[in-house]
Amino acid sequence: MQPQSHTGSYYAATAGDTTDFAPLLGEQHADVCVIGAGFTGISTALHLAERGYNVHVVEASRVGWGASGRNGGQIIGGIAGEKNIAKHHGKDVDDLFSELRWAGHDIIRQRVKQYGIQCDLKPGYLDVAIKQRHLREFAADHERLVKADFPHEIKILTKNETRDLIGTDAYIGAHLNMGNGHLHPLKMCVGEARAAVSQGATIYEQSPVTRIEHGHKARVVTEHGAVTADFVVIAGNAYHNLERKLRGVMFPVRSFIIATEPLPEATTSRINPRDVAVCDPNFVLKYFRLSADKRLLFGGRINYFGEDPAFIRQKLRQKMTTIYPEFANIRIDYAWGGTIGVPVTRVPQLGRIAPNVFYCQGYSGHGVNVTHLAGRIMADAVAGTLEQFDLFADVKPFIVPGAYLFTKPMVALGVLYYQIKDRL
Ligand SMILES: Cc1cc2nc3c(=O)[nH]c(=O)nc-3n(C[C@H](O)[C@H](O)[C@H](O)COP(=O)(O)OP(=O)(O)OC[C@H]3O[C@@H](n4cnc5c(N)ncnc54)[C@H](O)[C@@H]3O)c2cc1C
């Protein structure tokens, strides 16, 4: 059962507008019922409401309570698992994905503009290299973008240029991409929820769905009410364990973030004068950026399943000082964690468990962009256009035996495996 308030994150403390939609009561009817009010659910609902569907969203806790309201806020291009999709379809991944890779970015920008969403949206992103093979990957990525006439500034940076941009010697080079960017994810999610309501959607909070009754019309049931709908979209991602068929299809991996005290201008102009988001390519990665009020938001993966802010603070301070030793004693005001869905194939999981019950989950930590694309694809699927949906749905999820029952040891093993792989 999800708690009824947001986690103790920097985002929850600074969201300004937080939602307080009434719980689901009594029997309701809709064209589409969406379960979960993170980016996937809200984005789907907004796409559908804009097309004139009567959409009801049922959320166990609050809009943006899950990964969507807690993440690094980094808007990253591309879709995890692209190679596996290409392998499955036997076509050139570039042809298949040229529009899809950046579609989420366009949807985010367009919504921010159209609905006036104040979410600290900024351009700029830096992939940083720890190993020579990372530099080779960046060079290939760069070449592909140049060939595709990518309309934003992109540049391969030397070690010295990287140091000039982010004030650390920790990396051997980088790839700057001003087409990517960052935002305050909870403000964005709440802004999109308000937009969906303005287009006629209904949102219920504090309403955990306890079961789905399948049939010609599906009935989504909570303790005090139900929504009967022509279609259901399950968008509970790593926080969902309602449907048996979806158990064990992805690893629930934890990621954590700390927010320092606000930094003086002299420091921010040294460590991040262009205000870009930064991320390394490891699975057990480090990622960081400045917030609008100039805190360092520093994130990473650790093998931990709890929520103890003191423990998270201690572990991430250690990681942060490998990049910025000068922050060894800096005050850390917020520390929190969240859960990400990682499929074995890394391919986002779009599919259906019944003819009229769709699901959409598992973005492997790259969900800010891809959830927005996924929302559009789910709305298309409900409307009967399945071309893009099938690109993903045809790659069947790999079920990990025991992943559902033995989550913690399985995830610990998985993280250990990737830690070793990162070092190679
Ligand atoms: C710490 C952290 C950092 C991250 N950093 C980045 C980043 O920088 N860039 C990036 O692209 N991605 C990042 N991600 C990943 C990204 O946040 C996710 O991929 C994305 O938010 C997933 O959105 P979602 O809507 O599918 O799931 P969620 O946001 O998790 O939403 C699922 C919702 O479903 C609800 N729900 C579940 N079960 C039920 C039920 N039975 N009844 C009703 N409601 C239910 C939950 O309460 C929840 O609100 C990060 C994730 C974490 C945790």
Coordinates of C-alpha atoms and ligand atoms in Angstrom, one line a residue:
M1 CA 0.0 0.0 0.0
Q2 CA 1.4 3.4 -1.0
P3 CA 1.7 6.2 1.6
Q4 CA -0.7 9.1 1.1
S5 CA 1.9 11.8 0.9
H6 CA 5.0 12.4 -1.3
T7 CA 8.4 11.1 -0.3
G8 CA 10.7 13.7 1.5
S9 CA 12.4 14.9 -1.7
Y10 CA 13.6 18.3 -2.8
Y11 CA 10.9 18.1 -5.5
A12 CA 8.1 17.6 -3.0
A13 CA 9.4 20.5 -0.9
T14 CA 9.5 22.8 -3.9
A15 CA 6.7 21.7 -6.1
G16 CA 4.5 24.7 -5.1
D17 CA 1.3 23.2 -6.6
T18 CA 0.5 19.8 -5.2
T19 CA -2.7 17.9 -6.0
D20 CA -5.5 17.0 -3.8
F21 CA -8.0 15.2 -6.1
A22 CA -10.8 13.3 -4.4
P23 CA -10.7 9.5 -4.0
L24 CA -12.8 7.3 -6.2
L25 CA -16.2 6.7 -4.7
G26 CA -19.2 4.7 -6.1
E27 CA -19.7 3.4 -9.7
Q28 CA -18.2 5.5 -12.5
H29 CA -18.0 5.0 -16.2
A30 CA -15.4 6.1 -18.7
D31 CA -14.1 5.3 -22.2
V32 CA -10.6 4.6 -20.8
C33 CA -9.5 4.0 -17.2
V34 CA -5.8 4.6 -16.5
I35 CA -4.2 3.0 -13.4
G36 CA -1.3 5.1 -12.0
A37 CA -0.7 8.9 -12.2
G38 CA 3.0 9.0 -13.0
F39 CA 4.3 10.3 -16.3
T40 CA 3.1 7.2 -18.2
G41 CA -0.5 7.4 -16.9
I42 CA -0.8 11.2 -17.0
S43 CA 0.8 11.5 -20.4
T44 CA -1.6 8.8 -21.8
A45 CA -4.6 10.5 -20.1
L46 CA -3.6 13.9 -21.6
H47 CA -3.2 12.5 -25.1
L48 CA -6.5 10.7 -24.9
A49 CA -8.4 13.7 -23.3
E50 CA -7.0 16.0 -26.1
R51 CA -8.5 13.5 -28.6
G52 CA -11.9 13.7 -26.9
Y53 CA -11.9 10.5 -24.9
N54 CA -13.6 10.4 -21.5
V55 CA -10.6 9.3 -19.3
H56 CA -10.5 8.5 -15.6
V57 CA -7.1 8.1 -13.9
V58 CA -7.0 6.1 -10.6
E59 CA -3.9 6.7 -8.4
A60 CA -3.0 4.9 -5.2
S61 CA -1.3 7.9 -3.6
R62 CA -0.7 11.3 -5.3
V63 CA 0.0 12.5 -8.8
G64 CA 3.7 12.0 -9.4
W65 CA 4.2 10.0 -6.1
G66 CA 6.2 7.3 -7.8
A67 CA 9.4 7.5 -9.9
S68 CA 8.0 10.4 -12.0
G69 CA 8.0 12.8 -9.1
R70 CA 11.4 11.8 -7.7
N71 CA 13.7 11.3 -10.6
G72 CA 16.9 13.0 -11.8
G73 CA 14.8 15.2 -14.1
Q74 CA 17.2 14.4 -17.0
I75 CA 15.6 14.4 -20.4
I76 CA 17.7 11.9 -22.3
G77 CA 17.4 11.0 -25.9
G78 CA 17.0 7.4 -27.2
I79 CA 15.1 4.4 -26.0
A80 CA 16.7 1.7 -23.9
G81 CA 16.9 -1.7 -25.6
E82 CA 16.9 -0.3 -29.2
K83 CA 19.3 -3.0 -30.3
N84 CA 17.0 -5.7 -29.2
I85 CA 14.1 -4.2 -30.9
A86 CA 16.1 -3.9 -34.1
K87 CA 17.3 -7.5 -33.7
H88 CA 13.7 -8.7 -33.3
H89 CA 12.3 -6.7 -36.3
G90 CA 15.3 -7.4 -38.5
K91 CA 15.4 -3.8 -39.7
D92 CA 17.8 -0.9 -39.3
V93 CA 17.2 0.6 -35.9
D94 CA 18.0 4.1 -37.2
D95 CA 15.2 4.0 -39.7
L96 CA 12.8 2.6 -37.2
F97 CA 13.6 5.0 -34.5
S98 CA 14.6 8.2 -36.0
E99 CA 11.5 10.0 -34.9
L100 CA 10.7 8.0 -31.8
R101 CA 14.1 8.7 -30.1
W102 CA 13.3 12.4 -29.6
A103 CA 9.5 12.3 -29.7
G104 CA 9.2 12.5 -25.9
H105 CA 11.3 15.7 -25.9
D106 CA 9.0 17.3 -28.4
I107 CA 5.9 16.4 -26.5
I108 CA 7.4 17.8 -23.2
R109 CA 8.4 21.1 -24.9
Q110 CA 5.1 21.4 -26.7
R111 CA 3.1 20.8 -23.5
V112 CA 5.2 23.2 -21.4
K113 CA 4.5 25.8 -24.0
Q114 CA 0.8 25.0 -24.7
Y115 CA -0.2 24.7 -21.0
G116 CA 2.2 27.2 -19.5
I117 CA 3.7 24.5 -17.2
Q118 CA 6.3 26.1 -14.9
C119 CA 8.8 23.2 -14.4
D120 CA 12.3 24.8 -14.6
L121 CA 12.8 23.2 -18.1
K122 CA 16.3 23.9 -19.4
P123 CA 18.3 22.6 -22.4
G124 CA 21.7 20.9 -22.0
Y125 CA 23.1 17.5 -21.2
L126 CA 26.5 16.0 -20.9
D127 CA 27.3 12.3 -21.4
V128 CA 30.6 11.8 -19.5
A129 CA 33.2 9.1 -20.3
I130 CA 35.0 7.0 -17.7
K131 CA 36.5 4.6 -20.2
Q132 CA 37.9 4.6 -23.7
R133 CA 34.9 2.5 -24.9
H134 CA 32.6 5.2 -23.7
L135 CA 34.4 7.7 -25.9
R136 CA 34.0 5.4 -28.9
E137 CA 30.3 5.1 -28.2
F138 CA 29.9 8.8 -27.9
A139 CA 31.8 9.3 -31.2
A140 CA 29.4 6.8 -33.0
D141 CA 26.4 8.6 -31.5
H142 CA 27.8 12.0 -32.5
E143 CA 28.3 10.8 -36.1
R144 CA 24.8 9.4 -36.3
L145 CA 23.3 12.7 -35.1
V146 CA 25.4 14.8 -37.5
K147 CA 24.3 12.5 -40.4
A148 CA 20.7 13.0 -39.3
D149 CA 21.1 16.9 -39.3
F150 CA 20.4 17.0 -35.6
P151 CA 19.0 20.6 -35.1
H152 CA 20.7 21.3 -31.7
E153 CA 24.3 22.0 -30.7
I154 CA 26.3 18.8 -30.2
K155 CA 30.0 18.5 -29.5
I156 CA 32.6 15.9 -28.4
L157 CA 34.7 17.3 -25.6
T158 CA 38.3 16.5 -24.6
K159 CA 39.2 15.9 -21.0
N160 CA 40.2 19.5 -20.5
E161 CA 37.1 20.9 -22.1
T162 CA 35.0 18.6 -19.9
R163 CA 36.8 19.9 -16.8
D164 CA 36.1 23.5 -18.0
L165 CA 32.4 22.6 -18.3
I166 CA 31.8 20.7 -15.0
G167 CA 34.8 21.5 -12.8
T168 CA 36.1 18.0 -12.2
D169 CA 38.9 15.8 -13.5
A170 CA 36.9 12.7 -13.0
Y171 CA 36.1 12.1 -16.7
I172 CA 38.3 11.5 -19.8
G173 CA 35.9 13.3 -22.2
A174 CA 32.3 13.9 -22.9
H175 CA 29.5 14.4 -25.4
L176 CA 27.6 17.7 -25.1
N177 CA 24.0 17.6 -26.4
M178 CA 21.9 20.7 -26.1
G179 CA 18.9 18.9 -27.5
N180 CA 18.6 17.0 -24.2
G181 CA 17.9 18.8 -21.0
H182 CA 16.4 18.8 -17.5
L183 CA 13.4 19.8 -15.5
H184 CA 11.6 19.6 -12.2
P185 CA 9.8 16.3 -12.7
L186 CA 7.1 16.7 -10.0
K187 CA 6.1 20.2 -11.3
M188 CA 6.0 18.7 -14.8
C189 CA 3.8 15.8 -13.8
V190 CA 1.4 18.0 -11.8
G191 CA 1.3 20.5 -14.6
E192 CA 0.3 17.8 -17.1
A193 CA -2.3 16.4 -14.7
R194 CA -3.9 19.9 -14.5
A195 CA -3.7 20.1 -18.3
A196 CA -5.4 16.7 -18.6
V197 CA -8.2 17.8 -16.2
S198 CA -8.6 21.0 -18.3
Q199 CA -9.2 18.8 -21.3
G200 CA -11.9 16.8 -19.4
A201 CA -10.0 14.0 -17.7
T202 CA -11.0 13.0 -14.1
I203 CA -8.2 12.0 -11.6
Y204 CA -8.8 10.2 -8.4
E205 CA -6.0 10.1 -5.7
Q206 CA -5.6 8.0 -2.6
S207 CA -7.4 5.2 -4.4
P208 CA -5.3 2.0 -4.7
V209 CA -6.8 -0.4 -7.3
T210 CA -7.4 -3.8 -5.7
R211 CA -8.4 -5.7 -8.8
I212 CA -9.5 -5.6 -12.5
E213 CA -12.6 -7.5 -13.5
H214 CA -12.0 -8.5 -17.1
G215 CA -14.8 -8.6 -19.7
H216 CA -16.2 -6.9 -22.8
K217 CA -15.9 -3.8 -20.6
A218 CA -13.3 -3.9 -17.8
R219 CA -14.1 -2.9 -14.2
V220 CA -11.3 -1.3 -12.2
V221 CA -12.1 -1.7 -8.5
T222 CA -10.9 0.2 -5.4
E223 CA -12.0 -0.2 -1.8
H224 CA -14.8 2.5 -2.2
G225 CA -15.5 2.6 -5.9
A226 CA -15.1 1.3 -9.4
V227 CA -14.6 2.6 -12.9
T228 CA -16.2 0.6 -15.8
A229 CA -14.4 1.3 -19.0
D230 CA -14.1 0.2 -22.6
F231 CA -10.3 0.2 -22.2
V232 CA -7.8 0.1 -19.3
V233 CA -4.2 1.2 -19.4
I234 CA -2.1 -0.1 -16.5
A235 CA 0.6 2.5 -15.8
G236 CA 1.8 1.4 -12.3
N237 CA 5.3 0.5 -13.5
A238 CA 7.7 -0.7 -10.8
Y239 CA 5.1 0.1 -8.1
H240 CA 2.4 -2.1 -9.5
N241 CA 1.8 -5.7 -8.5
L242 CA -1.8 -6.1 -9.4
E243 CA -1.8 -8.4 -12.3
R244 CA -0.2 -11.9 -12.1
K245 CA 0.8 -11.8 -15.8
L246 CA 3.0 -8.8 -15.1
R247 CA 4.9 -10.2 -12.1
G248 CA 8.6 -11.0 -12.7
V249 CA 8.8 -9.4 -16.1
M250 CA 11.2 -6.7 -14.9
F251 CA 13.6 -6.0 -12.0
P252 CA 12.6 -3.3 -9.6
V253 CA 15.9 -1.4 -9.2
R254 CA 16.4 1.4 -6.7
S255 CA 18.0 4.7 -7.4
F256 CA 18.8 7.5 -4.9
I257 CA 19.3 11.3 -5.0
I258 CA 20.6 13.9 -2.5
A259 CA 20.2 17.7 -2.8
T260 CA 22.9 19.9 -1.2
E261 CA 22.3 23.3 0.3
P262 CA 22.1 26.1 -2.4
L263 CA 25.6 26.8 -3.8
P264 CA 27.1 30.3 -4.2
E265 CA 27.4 31.7 -7.7
A266 CA 31.2 31.4 -7.5
T267 CA 30.8 27.6 -7.2
T268 CA 28.1 27.1 -9.7
S269 CA 29.9 29.1 -12.4
R270 CA 32.9 26.9 -11.8
I271 CA 31.2 23.5 -11.6
N272 CA 28.4 24.0 -14.2
P273 CA 28.4 27.4 -16.0
R274 CA 26.1 26.1 -18.8
D275 CA 23.7 24.5 -16.3
V276 CA 23.7 21.1 -18.1
A277 CA 22.6 17.7 -16.7
V278 CA 25.4 15.2 -16.4
C279 CA 25.3 11.4 -16.5
D280 CA 27.8 8.6 -17.0
P281 CA 27.0 5.5 -19.1
N282 CA 27.4 2.9 -16.4
F283 CA 24.5 0.8 -15.2
V284 CA 25.5 1.5 -11.6
L285 CA 25.8 5.1 -12.6
K286 CA 26.2 8.6 -11.2
Y287 CA 24.1 11.5 -12.4
F288 CA 23.9 15.1 -11.3
R289 CA 22.7 18.6 -12.2
L290 CA 21.9 21.9 -10.6
S291 CA 18.4 22.7 -9.4
A292 CA 16.7 26.0 -10.2
D293 CA 17.8 27.3 -6.8
K294 CA 21.3 26.1 -7.4
R295 CA 21.6 23.0 -5.3
L296 CA 23.6 20.1 -6.6
L297 CA 21.2 17.2 -7.1
F298 CA 23.4 14.2 -7.1
G299 CA 22.1 10.7 -7.9
G300 CA 23.3 7.2 -8.1
R301 CA 22.5 3.5 -7.6
I302 CA 23.4 1.7 -4.5
N303 CA 22.6 -1.8 -3.3
Y304 CA 20.0 -0.7 -0.7
F305 CA 16.2 -1.1 -0.4
G306 CA 15.3 1.2 2.4
E307 CA 14.3 4.8 2.7
D308 CA 16.5 6.0 5.5
P309 CA 17.7 9.5 4.5
A310 CA 20.7 9.4 6.9
F311 CA 22.0 6.2 5.2
I312 CA 21.3 7.6 1.6
R313 CA 23.0 10.8 2.5
Q314 CA 26.1 9.0 3.8
K315 CA 26.4 6.7 0.7
L316 CA 25.8 9.4 -1.9
R317 CA 28.1 11.9 -0.2
Q318 CA 30.9 9.3 -0.7
K319 CA 30.0 9.0 -4.4
M320 CA 29.7 12.8 -4.8
T321 CA 33.1 13.4 -3.3
T322 CA 34.7 11.1 -5.9
I323 CA 33.6 13.8 -8.4
Y324 CA 33.7 16.9 -6.2
P325 CA 36.1 16.3 -3.2
E326 CA 35.5 19.9 -2.1
F327 CA 31.9 19.0 -1.1
A328 CA 33.0 16.6 1.7
N329 CA 31.4 18.7 4.4
I330 CA 28.7 20.4 2.5
R331 CA 25.2 20.4 4.0
I332 CA 22.8 18.0 2.4
D333 CA 19.2 19.1 2.8
Y334 CA 17.3 16.2 1.2
A335 CA 17.9 12.5 0.5
W336 CA 15.4 10.1 -1.1
G337 CA 15.0 7.1 -3.3
G338 CA 12.7 5.6 -5.8
T339 CA 12.1 2.4 -7.8
I340 CA 12.8 1.9 -11.5
G341 CA 11.5 -1.0 -13.7
V342 CA 14.3 -2.6 -15.6
P343 CA 13.3 -5.4 -18.1
V344 CA 15.9 -8.0 -18.9
T345 CA 15.9 -7.0 -22.6
R346 CA 15.8 -3.3 -21.6
V347 CA 13.0 -2.9 -24.1
P348 CA 10.2 -0.8 -22.7
Q349 CA 7.2 -3.1 -22.2
L350 CA 4.1 -2.1 -24.0
G351 CA 1.6 -4.9 -24.3
R352 CA -1.8 -6.2 -23.3
I353 CA -3.1 -8.7 -20.9
A354 CA -6.6 -8.9 -22.4
P355 CA -8.0 -7.5 -25.7
N356 CA -9.0 -4.2 -23.9
V357 CA -6.4 -4.1 -21.1
F358 CA -3.1 -2.5 -22.0
Y359 CA 0.1 -2.0 -20.0
C360 CA 3.1 0.2 -20.4
Q361 CA 6.2 0.1 -18.2
G362 CA 10.0 -0.6 -17.8
Y363 CA 12.0 2.3 -19.2
S364 CA 15.3 1.3 -17.4
G365 CA 15.9 4.7 -15.9
H366 CA 15.3 6.6 -19.2
G367 CA 11.6 7.3 -18.6
V368 CA 11.3 11.1 -18.6
N369 CA 11.5 11.1 -22.4
V370 CA 10.1 7.7 -23.2
T371 CA 7.0 7.9 -20.9
H372 CA 5.8 10.8 -23.0
L373 CA 6.3 8.9 -26.2
A374 CA 4.7 5.9 -24.6
G375 CA 1.6 7.9 -23.6
R376 CA 1.1 8.9 -27.3
I377 CA 1.6 5.3 -28.4
M378 CA -0.9 4.0 -25.8
A379 CA -3.5 6.6 -26.9
D380 CA -2.9 5.5 -30.6
A381 CA -3.4 1.9 -29.5
V382 CA -6.7 2.7 -27.7
A383 CA -7.8 4.4 -30.9
G384 CA -6.9 1.3 -32.9
T385 CA -3.6 2.3 -34.5
L386 CA -1.1 -0.3 -33.4
E387 CA 1.9 0.2 -35.7
Q388 CA 4.3 1.8 -33.1
F389 CA 2.7 -0.2 -30.2
D390 CA 3.6 -3.4 -32.0
L391 CA 7.3 -2.4 -32.4
F392 CA 7.5 -2.9 -28.6
A393 CA 4.8 -5.4 -28.0
D394 CA 6.3 -7.9 -30.4
V395 CA 9.4 -8.2 -28.2
K396 CA 8.0 -10.5 -25.6
P397 CA 9.0 -9.9 -22.0
F398 CA 11.6 -12.3 -20.5
I399 CA 10.2 -13.6 -17.2
V400 CA 12.7 -13.9 -14.4
P401 CA 11.7 -16.9 -12.3
G402 CA 11.5 -15.8 -8.7
A403 CA 12.1 -12.1 -9.4
Y404 CA 8.7 -11.3 -7.8
L405 CA 9.1 -13.5 -4.7
F406 CA 12.8 -12.9 -4.1
T407 CA 13.1 -9.3 -5.2
K408 CA 15.9 -8.1 -2.9
P409 CA 18.4 -11.0 -3.4
M410 CA 17.7 -11.0 -7.1
V411 CA 18.2 -7.3 -7.5
A412 CA 21.3 -7.4 -5.3
L413 CA 22.7 -10.1 -7.7
G414 CA 21.7 -8.1 -10.7
V415 CA 23.4 -4.9 -9.4
L416 CA 26.5 -6.9 -8.6
Y417 CA 26.5 -8.4 -12.2
Y418 CA 26.2 -4.9 -13.8
Q419 CA 28.8 -3.5 -11.4
I420 CA 31.3 -6.0 -12.7
K421 CA 30.2 -5.4 -16.3
D422 CA 30.7 -1.6 -15.8
R423 CA 34.2 -2.2 -14.7
L424 CA 35.2 -4.2 -17.9
Ligands
LIG1 C1 15.7 8.1 -8.3 C2 15.3 8.0 -9.7 C3 16.0 8.8 -10.7 C4 15.6 8.7 -12.0 N1 16.2 9.6 -12.9 C5 15.8 9.6 -14.2 C6 16.3 10.6 -15.1 O1 17.1 11.5 -14.7 N2 15.9 10.6 -16.3 C7 15.0 9.6 -16.8 O2 14.7 9.7 -18.0 N3 14.4 8.7 -16.0 C8 14.8 8.7 -14.7 N4 14.2 7.8 -13.8 C9 13.2 6.9 -14.3 C10 11.8 7.6 -14.5 O3 11.6 8.3 -13.3 C11 10.7 6.5 -14.7 O4 11.1 5.8 -15.8 C12 9.4 7.1 -14.9 O5 9.1 8.1 -14.0 C13 8.3 6.0 -14.9 O6 7.0 6.7 -14.9 P1 5.7 5.8 -14.7 O7 4.6 6.7 -14.7 O8 5.8 4.7 -15.6 O9 5.9 5.2 -13.2 P2 5.8 5.9 -11.8 O10 6.1 7.3 -11.9 O11 6.5 5.0 -10.8 O12 4.2 5.9 -11.5 C14 3.5 4.7 -11.2 C15 2.3 5.2 -10.4 O13 1.3 4.1 -10.3 C16 0.7 4.1 -9.1 N5 0.2 2.7 -8.8 C17 0.9 1.6 -8.7 N6 0.0 0.6 -8.4 C18 -1.2 1.1 -8.3 C19 -2.5 0.6 -8.0 N7 -2.7 -0.7 -7.7 N8 -3.6 1.5 -8.0 C20 -3.4 2.8 -8.3 N9 -2.2 3.3 -8.6 C21 -1.1 2.5 -8.6 C22 1.9 4.5 -8.1 O14 1.4 5.0 -6.9 C23 2.6 5.5 -8.9 O15 2.2 6.8 -8.7 C24 14.6 7.8 -12.4 C25 13.9 7.1 -11.5 C26 14.2 7.1 -10.2 C27 13.5 6.3 -9.2

